[in-house]
PDB file of C-alpha atoms in Angstrom:
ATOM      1  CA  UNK A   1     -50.887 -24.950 -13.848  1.00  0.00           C
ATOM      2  CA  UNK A   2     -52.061 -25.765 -17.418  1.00  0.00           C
ATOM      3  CA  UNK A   3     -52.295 -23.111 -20.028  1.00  0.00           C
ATOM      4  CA  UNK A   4     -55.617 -21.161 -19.745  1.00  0.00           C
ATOM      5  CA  UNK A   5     -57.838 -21.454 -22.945  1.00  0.00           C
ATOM      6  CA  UNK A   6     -58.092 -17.353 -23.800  1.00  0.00           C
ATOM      7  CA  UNK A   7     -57.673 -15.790 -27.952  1.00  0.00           C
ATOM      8  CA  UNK A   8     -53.916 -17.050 -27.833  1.00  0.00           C
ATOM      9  CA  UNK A   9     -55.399 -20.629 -27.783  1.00  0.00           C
ATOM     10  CA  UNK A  10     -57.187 -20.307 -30.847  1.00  0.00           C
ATOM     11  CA  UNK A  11     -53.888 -18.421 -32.548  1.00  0.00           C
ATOM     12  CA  UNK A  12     -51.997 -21.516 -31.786  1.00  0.00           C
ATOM     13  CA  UNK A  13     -54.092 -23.585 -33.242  1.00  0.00           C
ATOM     14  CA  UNK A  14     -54.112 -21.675 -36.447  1.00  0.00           C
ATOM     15  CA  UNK A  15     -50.582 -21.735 -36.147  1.00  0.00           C
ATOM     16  CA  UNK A  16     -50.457 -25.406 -35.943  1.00  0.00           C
ATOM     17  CA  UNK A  17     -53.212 -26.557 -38.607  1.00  0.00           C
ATOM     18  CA  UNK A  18     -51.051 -23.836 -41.068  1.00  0.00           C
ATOM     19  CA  UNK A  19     -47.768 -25.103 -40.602  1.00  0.00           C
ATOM     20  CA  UNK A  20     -48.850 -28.893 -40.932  1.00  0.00           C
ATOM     21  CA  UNK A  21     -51.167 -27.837 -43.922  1.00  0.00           C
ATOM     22  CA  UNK A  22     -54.571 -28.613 -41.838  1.00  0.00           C
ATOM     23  CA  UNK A  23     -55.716 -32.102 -43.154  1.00  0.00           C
ATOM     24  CA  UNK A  24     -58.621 -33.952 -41.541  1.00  0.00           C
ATOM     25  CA  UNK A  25     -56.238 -35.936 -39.297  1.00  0.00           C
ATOM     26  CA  UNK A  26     -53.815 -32.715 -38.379  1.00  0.00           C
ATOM     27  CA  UNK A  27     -57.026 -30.752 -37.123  1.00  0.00           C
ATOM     28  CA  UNK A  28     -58.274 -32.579 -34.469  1.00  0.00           C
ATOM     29  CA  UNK A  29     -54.898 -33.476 -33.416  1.00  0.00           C
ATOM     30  CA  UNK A  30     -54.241 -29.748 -33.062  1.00  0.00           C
ATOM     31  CA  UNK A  31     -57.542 -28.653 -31.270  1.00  0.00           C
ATOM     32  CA  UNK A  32     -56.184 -31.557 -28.807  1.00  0.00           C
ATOM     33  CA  UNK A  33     -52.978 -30.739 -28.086  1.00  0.00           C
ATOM     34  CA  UNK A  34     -53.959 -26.879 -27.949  1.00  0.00           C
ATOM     35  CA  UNK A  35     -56.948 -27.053 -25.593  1.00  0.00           C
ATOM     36  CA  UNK A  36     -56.320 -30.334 -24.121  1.00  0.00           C
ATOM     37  CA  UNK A  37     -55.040 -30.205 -20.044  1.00  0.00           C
ATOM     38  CA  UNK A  38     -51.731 -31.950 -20.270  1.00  0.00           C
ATOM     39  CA  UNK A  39     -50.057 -30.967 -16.921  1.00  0.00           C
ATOM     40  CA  UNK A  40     -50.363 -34.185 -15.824  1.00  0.00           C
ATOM     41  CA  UNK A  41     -49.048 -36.202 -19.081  1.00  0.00           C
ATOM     42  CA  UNK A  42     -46.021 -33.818 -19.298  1.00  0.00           C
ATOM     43  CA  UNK A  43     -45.136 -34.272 -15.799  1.00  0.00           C
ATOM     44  CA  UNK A  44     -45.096 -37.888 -16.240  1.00  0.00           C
ATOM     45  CA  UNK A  45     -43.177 -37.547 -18.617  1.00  0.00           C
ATOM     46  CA  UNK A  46     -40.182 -35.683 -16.984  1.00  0.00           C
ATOM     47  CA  UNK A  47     -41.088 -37.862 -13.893  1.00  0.00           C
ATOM     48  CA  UNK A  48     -39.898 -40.847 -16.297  1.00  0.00           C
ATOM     49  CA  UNK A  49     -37.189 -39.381 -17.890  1.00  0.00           C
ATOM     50  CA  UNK A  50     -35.956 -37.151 -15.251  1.00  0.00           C
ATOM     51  CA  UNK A  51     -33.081 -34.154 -16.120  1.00  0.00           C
ATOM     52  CA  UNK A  52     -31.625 -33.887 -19.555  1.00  0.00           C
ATOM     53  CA  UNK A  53     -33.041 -37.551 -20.717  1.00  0.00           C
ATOM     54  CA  UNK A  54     -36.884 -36.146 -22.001  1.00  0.00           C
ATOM     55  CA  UNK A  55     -35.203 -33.830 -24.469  1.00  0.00           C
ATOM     56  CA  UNK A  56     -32.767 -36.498 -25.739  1.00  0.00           C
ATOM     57  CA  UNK A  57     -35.114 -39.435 -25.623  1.00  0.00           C
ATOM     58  CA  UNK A  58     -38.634 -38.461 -25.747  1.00  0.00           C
ATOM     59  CA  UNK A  59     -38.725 -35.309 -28.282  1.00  0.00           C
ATOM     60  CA  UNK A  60     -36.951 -37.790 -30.857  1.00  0.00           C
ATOM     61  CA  UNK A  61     -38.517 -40.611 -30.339  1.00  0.00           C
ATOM     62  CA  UNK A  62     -41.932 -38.813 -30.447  1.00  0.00           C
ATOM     63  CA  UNK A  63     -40.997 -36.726 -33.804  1.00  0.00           C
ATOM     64  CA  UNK A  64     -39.518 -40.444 -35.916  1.00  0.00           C
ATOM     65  CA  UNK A  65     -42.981 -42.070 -34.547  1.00  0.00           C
ATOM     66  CA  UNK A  66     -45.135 -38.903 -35.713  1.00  0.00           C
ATOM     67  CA  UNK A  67     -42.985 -39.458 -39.086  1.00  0.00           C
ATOM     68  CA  UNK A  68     -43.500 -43.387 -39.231  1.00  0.00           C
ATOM     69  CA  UNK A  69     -47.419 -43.000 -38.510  1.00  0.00           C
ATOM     70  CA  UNK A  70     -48.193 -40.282 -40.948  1.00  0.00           C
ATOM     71  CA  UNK A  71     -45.371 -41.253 -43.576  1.00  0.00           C
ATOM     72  CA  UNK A  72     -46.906 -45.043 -44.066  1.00  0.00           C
ATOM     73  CA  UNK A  73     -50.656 -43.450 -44.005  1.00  0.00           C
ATOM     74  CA  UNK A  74     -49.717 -41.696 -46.998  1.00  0.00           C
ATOM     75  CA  UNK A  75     -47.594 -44.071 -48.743  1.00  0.00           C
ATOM     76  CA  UNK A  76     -50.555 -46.607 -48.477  1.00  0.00           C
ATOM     77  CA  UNK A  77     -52.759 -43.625 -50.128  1.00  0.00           C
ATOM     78  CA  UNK A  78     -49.985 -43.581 -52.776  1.00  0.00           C
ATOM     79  CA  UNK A  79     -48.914 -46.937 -53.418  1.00  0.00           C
ATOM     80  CA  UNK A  80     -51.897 -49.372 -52.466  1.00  0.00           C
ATOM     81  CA  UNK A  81     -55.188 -47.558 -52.506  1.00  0.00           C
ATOM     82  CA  UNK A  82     -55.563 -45.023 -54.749  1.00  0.00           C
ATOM     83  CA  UNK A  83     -59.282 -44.059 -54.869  1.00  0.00           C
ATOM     84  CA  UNK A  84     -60.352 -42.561 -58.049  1.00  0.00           C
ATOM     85  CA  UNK A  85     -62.156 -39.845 -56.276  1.00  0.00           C
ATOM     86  CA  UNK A  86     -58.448 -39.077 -54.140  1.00  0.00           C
ATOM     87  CA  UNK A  87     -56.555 -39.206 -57.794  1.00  0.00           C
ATOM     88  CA  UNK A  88     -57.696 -35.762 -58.834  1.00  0.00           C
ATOM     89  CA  UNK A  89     -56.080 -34.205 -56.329  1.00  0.00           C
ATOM     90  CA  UNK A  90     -52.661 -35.690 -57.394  1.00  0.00           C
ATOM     91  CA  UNK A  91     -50.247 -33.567 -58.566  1.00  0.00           C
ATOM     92  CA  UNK A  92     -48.102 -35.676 -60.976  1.00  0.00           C
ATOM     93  CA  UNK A  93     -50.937 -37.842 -61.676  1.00  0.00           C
ATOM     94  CA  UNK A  94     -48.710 -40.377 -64.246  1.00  0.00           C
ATOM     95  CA  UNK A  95     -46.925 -41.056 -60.766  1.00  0.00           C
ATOM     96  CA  UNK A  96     -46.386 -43.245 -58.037  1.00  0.00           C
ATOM     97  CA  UNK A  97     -43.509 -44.396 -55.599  1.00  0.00           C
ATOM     98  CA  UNK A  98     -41.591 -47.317 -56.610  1.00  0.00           C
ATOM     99  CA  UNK A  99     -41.670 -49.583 -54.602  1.00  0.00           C
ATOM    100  CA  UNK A 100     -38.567 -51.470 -55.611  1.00  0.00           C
ATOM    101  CA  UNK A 101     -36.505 -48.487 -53.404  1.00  0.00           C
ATOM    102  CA  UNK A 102     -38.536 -48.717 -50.065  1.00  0.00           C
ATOM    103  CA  UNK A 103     -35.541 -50.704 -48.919  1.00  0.00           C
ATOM    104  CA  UNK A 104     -32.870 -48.375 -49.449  1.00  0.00           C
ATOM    105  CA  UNK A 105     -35.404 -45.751 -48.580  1.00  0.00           C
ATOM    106  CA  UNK A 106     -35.736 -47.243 -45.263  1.00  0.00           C
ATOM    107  CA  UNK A 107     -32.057 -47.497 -44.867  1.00  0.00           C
ATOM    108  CA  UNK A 108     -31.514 -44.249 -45.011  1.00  0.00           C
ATOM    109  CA  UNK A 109     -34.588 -42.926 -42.868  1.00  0.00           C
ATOM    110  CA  UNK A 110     -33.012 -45.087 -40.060  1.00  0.00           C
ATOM    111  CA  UNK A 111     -29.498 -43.745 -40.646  1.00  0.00           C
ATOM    112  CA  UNK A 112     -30.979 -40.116 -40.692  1.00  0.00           C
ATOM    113  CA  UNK A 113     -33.159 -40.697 -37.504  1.00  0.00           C
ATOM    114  CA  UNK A 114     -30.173 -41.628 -35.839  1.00  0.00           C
ATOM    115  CA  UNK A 115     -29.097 -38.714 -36.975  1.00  0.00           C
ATOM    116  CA  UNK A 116     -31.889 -36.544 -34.243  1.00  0.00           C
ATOM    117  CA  UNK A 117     -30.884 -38.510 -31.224  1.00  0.00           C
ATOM    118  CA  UNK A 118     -27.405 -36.982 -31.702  1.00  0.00           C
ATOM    119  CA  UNK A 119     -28.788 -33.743 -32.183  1.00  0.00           C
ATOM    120  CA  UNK A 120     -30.854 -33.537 -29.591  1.00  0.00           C
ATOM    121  CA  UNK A 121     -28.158 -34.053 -27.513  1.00  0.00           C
ATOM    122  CA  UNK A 122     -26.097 -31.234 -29.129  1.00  0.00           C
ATOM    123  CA  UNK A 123     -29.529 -28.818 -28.555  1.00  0.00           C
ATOM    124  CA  UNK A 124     -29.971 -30.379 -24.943  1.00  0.00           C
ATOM    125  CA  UNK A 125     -26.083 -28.805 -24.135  1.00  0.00           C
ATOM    126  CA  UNK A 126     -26.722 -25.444 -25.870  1.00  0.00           C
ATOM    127  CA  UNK A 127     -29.984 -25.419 -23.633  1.00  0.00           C
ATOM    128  CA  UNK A 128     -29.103 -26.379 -20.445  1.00  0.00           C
ATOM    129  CA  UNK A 129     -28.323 -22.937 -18.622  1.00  0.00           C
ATOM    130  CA  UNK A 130     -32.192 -21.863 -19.664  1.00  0.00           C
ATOM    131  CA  UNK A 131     -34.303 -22.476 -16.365  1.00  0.00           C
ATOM    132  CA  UNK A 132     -37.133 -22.827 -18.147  1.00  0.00           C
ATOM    133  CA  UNK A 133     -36.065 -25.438 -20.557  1.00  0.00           C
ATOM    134  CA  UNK A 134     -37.361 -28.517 -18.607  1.00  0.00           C
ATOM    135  CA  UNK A 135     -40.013 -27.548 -15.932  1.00  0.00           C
ATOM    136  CA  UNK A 136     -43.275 -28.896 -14.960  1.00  0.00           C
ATOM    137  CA  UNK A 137     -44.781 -25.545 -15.136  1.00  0.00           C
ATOM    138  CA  UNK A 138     -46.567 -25.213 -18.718  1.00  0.00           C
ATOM    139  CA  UNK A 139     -45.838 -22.045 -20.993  1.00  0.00           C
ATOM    140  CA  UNK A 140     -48.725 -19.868 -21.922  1.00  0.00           C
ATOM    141  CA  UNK A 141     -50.414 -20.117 -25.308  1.00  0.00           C
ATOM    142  CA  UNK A 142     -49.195 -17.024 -25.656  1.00  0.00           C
ATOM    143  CA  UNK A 143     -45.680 -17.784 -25.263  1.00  0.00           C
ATOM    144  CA  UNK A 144     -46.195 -20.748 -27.529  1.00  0.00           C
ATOM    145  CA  UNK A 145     -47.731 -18.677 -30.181  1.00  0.00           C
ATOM    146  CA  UNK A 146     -44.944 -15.827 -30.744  1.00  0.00           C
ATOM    147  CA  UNK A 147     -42.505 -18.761 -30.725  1.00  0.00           C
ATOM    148  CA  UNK A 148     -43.775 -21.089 -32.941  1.00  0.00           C
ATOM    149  CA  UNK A 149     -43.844 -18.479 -34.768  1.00  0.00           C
ATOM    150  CA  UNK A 150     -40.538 -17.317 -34.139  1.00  0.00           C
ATOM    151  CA  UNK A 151     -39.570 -20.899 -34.819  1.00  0.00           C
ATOM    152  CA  UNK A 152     -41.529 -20.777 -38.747  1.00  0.00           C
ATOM    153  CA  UNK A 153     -39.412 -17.518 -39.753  1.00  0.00           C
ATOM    154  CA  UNK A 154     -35.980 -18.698 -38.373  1.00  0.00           C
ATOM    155  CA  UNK A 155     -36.555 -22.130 -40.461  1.00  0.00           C
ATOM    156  CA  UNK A 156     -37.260 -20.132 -43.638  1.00  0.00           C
ATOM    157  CA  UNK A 157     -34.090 -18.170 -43.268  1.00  0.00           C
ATOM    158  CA  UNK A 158     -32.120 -21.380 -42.677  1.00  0.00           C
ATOM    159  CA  UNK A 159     -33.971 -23.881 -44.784  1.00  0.00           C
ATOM    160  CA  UNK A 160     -33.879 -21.349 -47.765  1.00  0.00           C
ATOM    161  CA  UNK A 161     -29.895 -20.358 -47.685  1.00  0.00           C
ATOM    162  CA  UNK A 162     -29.255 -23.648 -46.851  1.00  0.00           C
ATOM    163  CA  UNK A 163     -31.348 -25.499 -49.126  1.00  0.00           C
ATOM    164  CA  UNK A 164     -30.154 -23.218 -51.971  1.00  0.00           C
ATOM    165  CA  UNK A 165     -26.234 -24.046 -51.129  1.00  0.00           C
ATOM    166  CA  UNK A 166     -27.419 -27.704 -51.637  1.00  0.00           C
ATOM    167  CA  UNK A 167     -28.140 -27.003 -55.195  1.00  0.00           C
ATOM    168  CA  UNK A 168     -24.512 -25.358 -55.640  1.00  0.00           C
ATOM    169  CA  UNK A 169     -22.715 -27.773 -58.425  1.00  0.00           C
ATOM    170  CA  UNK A 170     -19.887 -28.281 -55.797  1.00  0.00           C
ATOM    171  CA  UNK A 171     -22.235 -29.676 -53.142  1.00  0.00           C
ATOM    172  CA  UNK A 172     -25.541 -31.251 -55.358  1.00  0.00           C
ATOM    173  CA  UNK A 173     -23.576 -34.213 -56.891  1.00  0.00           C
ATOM    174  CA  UNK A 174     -21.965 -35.407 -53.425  1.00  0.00           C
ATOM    175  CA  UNK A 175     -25.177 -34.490 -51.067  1.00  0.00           C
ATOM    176  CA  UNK A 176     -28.248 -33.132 -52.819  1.00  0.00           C
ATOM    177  CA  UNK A 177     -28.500 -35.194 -55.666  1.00  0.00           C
ATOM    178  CA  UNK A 178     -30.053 -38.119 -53.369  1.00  0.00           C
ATOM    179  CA  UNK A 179     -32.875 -36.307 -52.006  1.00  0.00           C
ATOM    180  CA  UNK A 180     -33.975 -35.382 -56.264  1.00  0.00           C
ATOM    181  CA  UNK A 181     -33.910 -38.978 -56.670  1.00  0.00           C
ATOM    182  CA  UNK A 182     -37.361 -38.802 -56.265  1.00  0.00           C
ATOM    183  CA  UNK A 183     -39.091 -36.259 -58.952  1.00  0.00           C
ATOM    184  CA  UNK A 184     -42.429 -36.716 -57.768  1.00  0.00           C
ATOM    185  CA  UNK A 185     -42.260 -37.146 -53.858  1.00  0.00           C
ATOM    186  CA  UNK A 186     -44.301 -38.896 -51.220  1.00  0.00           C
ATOM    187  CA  UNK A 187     -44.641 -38.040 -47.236  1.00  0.00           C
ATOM    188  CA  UNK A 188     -41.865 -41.213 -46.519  1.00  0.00           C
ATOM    189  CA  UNK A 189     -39.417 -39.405 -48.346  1.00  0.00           C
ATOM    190  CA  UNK A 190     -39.186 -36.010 -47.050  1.00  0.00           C
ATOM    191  CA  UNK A 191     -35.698 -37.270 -44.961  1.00  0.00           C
ATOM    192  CA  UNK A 192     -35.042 -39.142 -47.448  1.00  0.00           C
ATOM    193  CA  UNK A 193     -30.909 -37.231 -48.094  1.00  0.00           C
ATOM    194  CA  UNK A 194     -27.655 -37.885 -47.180  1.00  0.00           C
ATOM    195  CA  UNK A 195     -26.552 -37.441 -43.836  1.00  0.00           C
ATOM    196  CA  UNK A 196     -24.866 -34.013 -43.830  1.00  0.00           C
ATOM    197  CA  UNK A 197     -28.214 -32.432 -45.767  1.00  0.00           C
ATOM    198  CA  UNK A 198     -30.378 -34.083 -42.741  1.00  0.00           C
ATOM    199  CA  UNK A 199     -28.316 -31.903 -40.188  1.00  0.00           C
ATOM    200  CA  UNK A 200     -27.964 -28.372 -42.412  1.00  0.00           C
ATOM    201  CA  UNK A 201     -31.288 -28.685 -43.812  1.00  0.00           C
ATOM    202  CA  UNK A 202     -33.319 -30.550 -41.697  1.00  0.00           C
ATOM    203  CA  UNK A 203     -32.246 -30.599 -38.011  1.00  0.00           C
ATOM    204  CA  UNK A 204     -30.548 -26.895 -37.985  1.00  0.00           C
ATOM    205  CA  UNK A 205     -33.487 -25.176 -39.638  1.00  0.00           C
ATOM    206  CA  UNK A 206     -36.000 -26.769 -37.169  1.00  0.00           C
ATOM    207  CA  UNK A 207     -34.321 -26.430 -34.019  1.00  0.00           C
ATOM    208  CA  UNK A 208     -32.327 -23.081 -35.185  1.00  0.00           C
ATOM    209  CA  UNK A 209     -34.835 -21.162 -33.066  1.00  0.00           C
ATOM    210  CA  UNK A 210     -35.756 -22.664 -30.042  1.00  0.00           C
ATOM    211  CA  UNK A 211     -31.839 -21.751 -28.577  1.00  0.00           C
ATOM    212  CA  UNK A 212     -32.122 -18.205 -28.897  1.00  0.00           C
ATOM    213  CA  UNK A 213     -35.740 -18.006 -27.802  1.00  0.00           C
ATOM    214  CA  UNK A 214     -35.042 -19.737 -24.725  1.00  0.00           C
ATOM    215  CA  UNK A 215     -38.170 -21.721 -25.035  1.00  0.00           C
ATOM    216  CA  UNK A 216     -39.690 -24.276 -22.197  1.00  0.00           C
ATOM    217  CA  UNK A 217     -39.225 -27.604 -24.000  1.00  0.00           C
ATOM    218  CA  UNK A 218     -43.932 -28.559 -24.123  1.00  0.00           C
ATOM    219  CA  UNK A 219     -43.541 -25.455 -26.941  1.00  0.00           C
ATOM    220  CA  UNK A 220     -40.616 -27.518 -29.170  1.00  0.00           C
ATOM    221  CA  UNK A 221     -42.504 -31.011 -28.494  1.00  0.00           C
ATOM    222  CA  UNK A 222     -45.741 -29.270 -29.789  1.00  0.00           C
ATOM    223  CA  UNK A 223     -43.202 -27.843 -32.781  1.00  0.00           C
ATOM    224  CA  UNK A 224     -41.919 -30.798 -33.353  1.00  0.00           C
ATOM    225  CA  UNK A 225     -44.721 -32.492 -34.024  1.00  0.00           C
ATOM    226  CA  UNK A 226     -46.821 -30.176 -36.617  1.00  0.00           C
ATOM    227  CA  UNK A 227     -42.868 -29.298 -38.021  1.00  0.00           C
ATOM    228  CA  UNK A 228     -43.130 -33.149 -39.085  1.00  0.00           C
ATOM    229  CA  UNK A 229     -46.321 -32.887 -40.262  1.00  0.00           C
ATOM    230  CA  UNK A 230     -45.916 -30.441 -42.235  1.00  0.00           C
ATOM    231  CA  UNK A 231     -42.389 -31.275 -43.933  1.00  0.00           C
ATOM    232  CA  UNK A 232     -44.269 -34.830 -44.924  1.00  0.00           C
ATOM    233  CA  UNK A 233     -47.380 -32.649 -46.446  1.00  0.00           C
ATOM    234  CA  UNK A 234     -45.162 -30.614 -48.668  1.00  0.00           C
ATOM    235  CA  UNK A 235     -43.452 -34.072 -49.815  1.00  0.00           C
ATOM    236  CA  UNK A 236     -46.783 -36.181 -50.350  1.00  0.00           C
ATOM    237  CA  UNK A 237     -47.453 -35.221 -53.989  1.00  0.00           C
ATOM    238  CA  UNK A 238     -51.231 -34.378 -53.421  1.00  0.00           C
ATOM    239  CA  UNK A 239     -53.001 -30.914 -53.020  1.00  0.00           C
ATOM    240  CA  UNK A 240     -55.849 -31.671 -51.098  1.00  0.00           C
ATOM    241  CA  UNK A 241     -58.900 -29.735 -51.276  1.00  0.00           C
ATOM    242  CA  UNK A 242     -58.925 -28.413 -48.102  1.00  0.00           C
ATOM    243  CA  UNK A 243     -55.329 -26.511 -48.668  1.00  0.00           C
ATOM    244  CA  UNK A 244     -57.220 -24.679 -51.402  1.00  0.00           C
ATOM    245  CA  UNK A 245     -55.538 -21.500 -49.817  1.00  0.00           C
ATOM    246  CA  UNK A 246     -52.201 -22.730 -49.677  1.00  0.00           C
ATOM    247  CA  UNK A 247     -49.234 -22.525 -52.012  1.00  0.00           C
ATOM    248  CA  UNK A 248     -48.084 -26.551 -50.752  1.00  0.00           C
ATOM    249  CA  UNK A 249     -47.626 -28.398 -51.629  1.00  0.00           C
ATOM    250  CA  UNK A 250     -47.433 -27.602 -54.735  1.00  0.00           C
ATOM    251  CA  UNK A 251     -44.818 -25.296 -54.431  1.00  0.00           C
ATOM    252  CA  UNK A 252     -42.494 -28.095 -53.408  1.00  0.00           C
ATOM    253  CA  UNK A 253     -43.694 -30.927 -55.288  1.00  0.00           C
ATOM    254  CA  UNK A 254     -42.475 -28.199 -58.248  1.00  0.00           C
ATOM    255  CA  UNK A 255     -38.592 -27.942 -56.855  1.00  0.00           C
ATOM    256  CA  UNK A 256     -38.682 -31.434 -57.332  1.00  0.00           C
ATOM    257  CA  UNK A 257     -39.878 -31.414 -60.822  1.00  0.00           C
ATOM    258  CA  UNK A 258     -37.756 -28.525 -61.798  1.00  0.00           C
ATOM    259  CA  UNK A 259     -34.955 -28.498 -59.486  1.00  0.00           C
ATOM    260  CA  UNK A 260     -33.436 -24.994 -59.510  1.00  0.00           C
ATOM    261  CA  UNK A 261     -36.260 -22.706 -58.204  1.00  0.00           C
ATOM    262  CA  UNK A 262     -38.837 -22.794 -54.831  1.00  0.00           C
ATOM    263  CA  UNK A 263     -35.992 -23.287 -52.727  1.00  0.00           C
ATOM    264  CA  UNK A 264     -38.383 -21.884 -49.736  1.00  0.00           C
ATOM    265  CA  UNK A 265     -40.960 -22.881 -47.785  1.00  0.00           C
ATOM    266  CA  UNK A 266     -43.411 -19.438 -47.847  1.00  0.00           C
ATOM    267  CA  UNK A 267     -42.230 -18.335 -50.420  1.00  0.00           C
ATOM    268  CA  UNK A 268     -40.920 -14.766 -49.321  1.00  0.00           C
ATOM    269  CA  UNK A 269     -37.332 -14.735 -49.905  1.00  0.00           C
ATOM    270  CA  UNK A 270     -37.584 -17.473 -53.209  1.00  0.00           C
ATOM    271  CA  UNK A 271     -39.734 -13.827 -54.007  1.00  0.00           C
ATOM    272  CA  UNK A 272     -36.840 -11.441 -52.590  1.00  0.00           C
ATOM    273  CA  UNK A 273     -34.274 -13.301 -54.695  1.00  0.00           C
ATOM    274  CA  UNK A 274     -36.415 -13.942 -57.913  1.00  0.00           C
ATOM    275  CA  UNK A 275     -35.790 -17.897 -57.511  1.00  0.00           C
ATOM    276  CA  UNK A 276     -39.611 -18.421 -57.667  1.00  0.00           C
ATOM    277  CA  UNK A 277     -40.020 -17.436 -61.833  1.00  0.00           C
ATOM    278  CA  UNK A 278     -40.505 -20.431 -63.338  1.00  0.00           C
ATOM    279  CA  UNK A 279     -43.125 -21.160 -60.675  1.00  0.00           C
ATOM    280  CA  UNK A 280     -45.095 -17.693 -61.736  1.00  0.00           C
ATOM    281  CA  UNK A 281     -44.392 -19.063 -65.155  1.00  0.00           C
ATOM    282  CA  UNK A 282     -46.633 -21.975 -64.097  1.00  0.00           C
ATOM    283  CA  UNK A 283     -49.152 -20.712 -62.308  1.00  0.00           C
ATOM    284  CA  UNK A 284     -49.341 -17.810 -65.374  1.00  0.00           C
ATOM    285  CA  UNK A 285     -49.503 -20.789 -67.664  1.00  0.00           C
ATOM    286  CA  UNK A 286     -52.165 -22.535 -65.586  1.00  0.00           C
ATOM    287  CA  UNK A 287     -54.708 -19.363 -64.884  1.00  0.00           C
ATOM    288  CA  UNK A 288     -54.653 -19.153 -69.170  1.00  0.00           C
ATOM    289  CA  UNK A 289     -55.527 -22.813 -69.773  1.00  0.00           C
ATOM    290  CA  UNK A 290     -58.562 -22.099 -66.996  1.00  0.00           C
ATOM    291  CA  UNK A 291     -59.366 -19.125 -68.883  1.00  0.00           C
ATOM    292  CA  UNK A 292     -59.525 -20.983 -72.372  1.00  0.00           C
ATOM    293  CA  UNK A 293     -61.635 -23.831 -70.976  1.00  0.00           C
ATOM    294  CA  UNK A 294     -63.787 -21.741 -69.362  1.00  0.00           C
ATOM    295  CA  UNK A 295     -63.776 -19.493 -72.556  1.00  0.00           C
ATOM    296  CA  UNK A 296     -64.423 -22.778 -74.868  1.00  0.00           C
ATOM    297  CA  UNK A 297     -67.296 -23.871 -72.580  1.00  0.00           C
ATOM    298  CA  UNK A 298     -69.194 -20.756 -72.609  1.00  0.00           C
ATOM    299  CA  UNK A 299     -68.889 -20.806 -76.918  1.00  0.00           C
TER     300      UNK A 299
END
């Protein structure tokens, strides 16, 4: 039976429009896939690729097209049209991709997407004793909800620890150092590393905690999905207006200027370890030069 549209719905949805950092395109999307009835498309789905072959095919496939799609929408924003009226909301505005890498760039994004296939077979094994992996029978919106949510805190932990081991001086020159390449970041990019970083810090992270939640494989598609999103939002180098509430991406676009603080996604544990001071420096730095203007304006 499809999931029943009750107050979990609508916490999904928040859920989902938070964690891709809720542009005008990741909205509707969202309210789709939330209150949309997709019994039927799902079991078409595992009707066509029947057994283990929907995890290892179709999740991948559908995250690298998700990726390709919203990746080249923002590189055109970047790199072909840039709209005065979009510029203000650029971070490093004396910035833009060069375009003389998009060939090694795509290089390595195909290397690195080959890179989920394999996983996904490694997460299909680890999965395959839960009975409710694969099934035609939808989860509820609750279910979805607690572990989506599991699935934000679990990447945190991961992405953090492991993000921050990246930047060790043993490990940044041979791994690391590729993904800095790029100071000021677009969406394309966010996979943009060397192999081993794409499965410590990428694929581990992401997947880390659908295993031990035992979750029916509609709640890691619907994951999946607004997990790309938003990895390609805190890479795209612009704070959009409607993320006025949010620390990204910002927060990220900053690692990349800076290098050895905002390890983190949320922001809690670059807080617990005190790897988030420059950034207060910053935003200290930032709320005084409001101040003065403001200050100057009134005189």
């Amino acid at each position: 039976a499809a999931a029943m549209v009750d107050p979990w719905s609508f916490a999904l949805f928040a859920v989902y429009a938070v964690a891709a950092g809720p542009s005008p395109l990741a909205l509707p999307f969202a309210a789709w896939f939330v209150f949309a009835d997709h019994t039927a498309t799902w079991k078409a789905i595992l009707d066509s690729l029947p057994g283990v072959w929907a995890p290892i095919i179709f999740v991948p496939t559908l995250a690298i097209a998700v990726y390709w799609i919203n990746g080249l929408i923002l590189l055109t924003i970047d790199v072909f049209w840039r709209p005065e009226i979009l510029m203000q909301y650029k971070i490093q505005k004396d910035q833009r991709f060069d375009m003389s890498k998009i060939g090694k760039v795509l290089r390595v994004l195909f290397v690195n997407q080959l890179c989920i296939y394999i996983f996904a077979v490694f997460v299909t094994w680890l999965m395959i004793n839960n009975p409710d992996f694969i099934t035609y029978k939808m989860p509820s919106h609750k279910e979805m909800t607690l572990h989506t949510i599991g699935y934000v805190l679990v990447d945190e932990v991961l992405f953090y620890y492991g993000h921050r081991a990246m930047h060790h001086k043993s490990v940044y020159k041979h791994c690391h150092k590729m993904h800095h390449e790029f100071t000021s970041p677009v969406g394309l990019v966010a996979i943009y590393c060397h192999p081993f970083e794409m499965f410590a810090s990428n694929l581990i992270p992401l997947f880390g905690g659908c295993v031990p939640l035992r979750s029916n494989g509609f709640t890691i598609v619907g994951w999946v999905i607004f997990g790309v999103l938003g990895t390609q939002t805190h890479h795209c180098g612009y704070h959009w207006p409607w993320m006025f509430y949010d620390h990204q991406p910002s927060f990220h676009d900053f690692h990349h200027q800076k290098f050895t603080c905002n390890y983190g996604n949320i922001t809690w544990l670059d807080k617990l370890h005190g790897t988030d001071g420059p950034w207060q420096e910053h935003l200290a730095a930032e709320a005084k030069a409001r101040a003065a203007a403001k200050s100057a304006k009134a005189d």
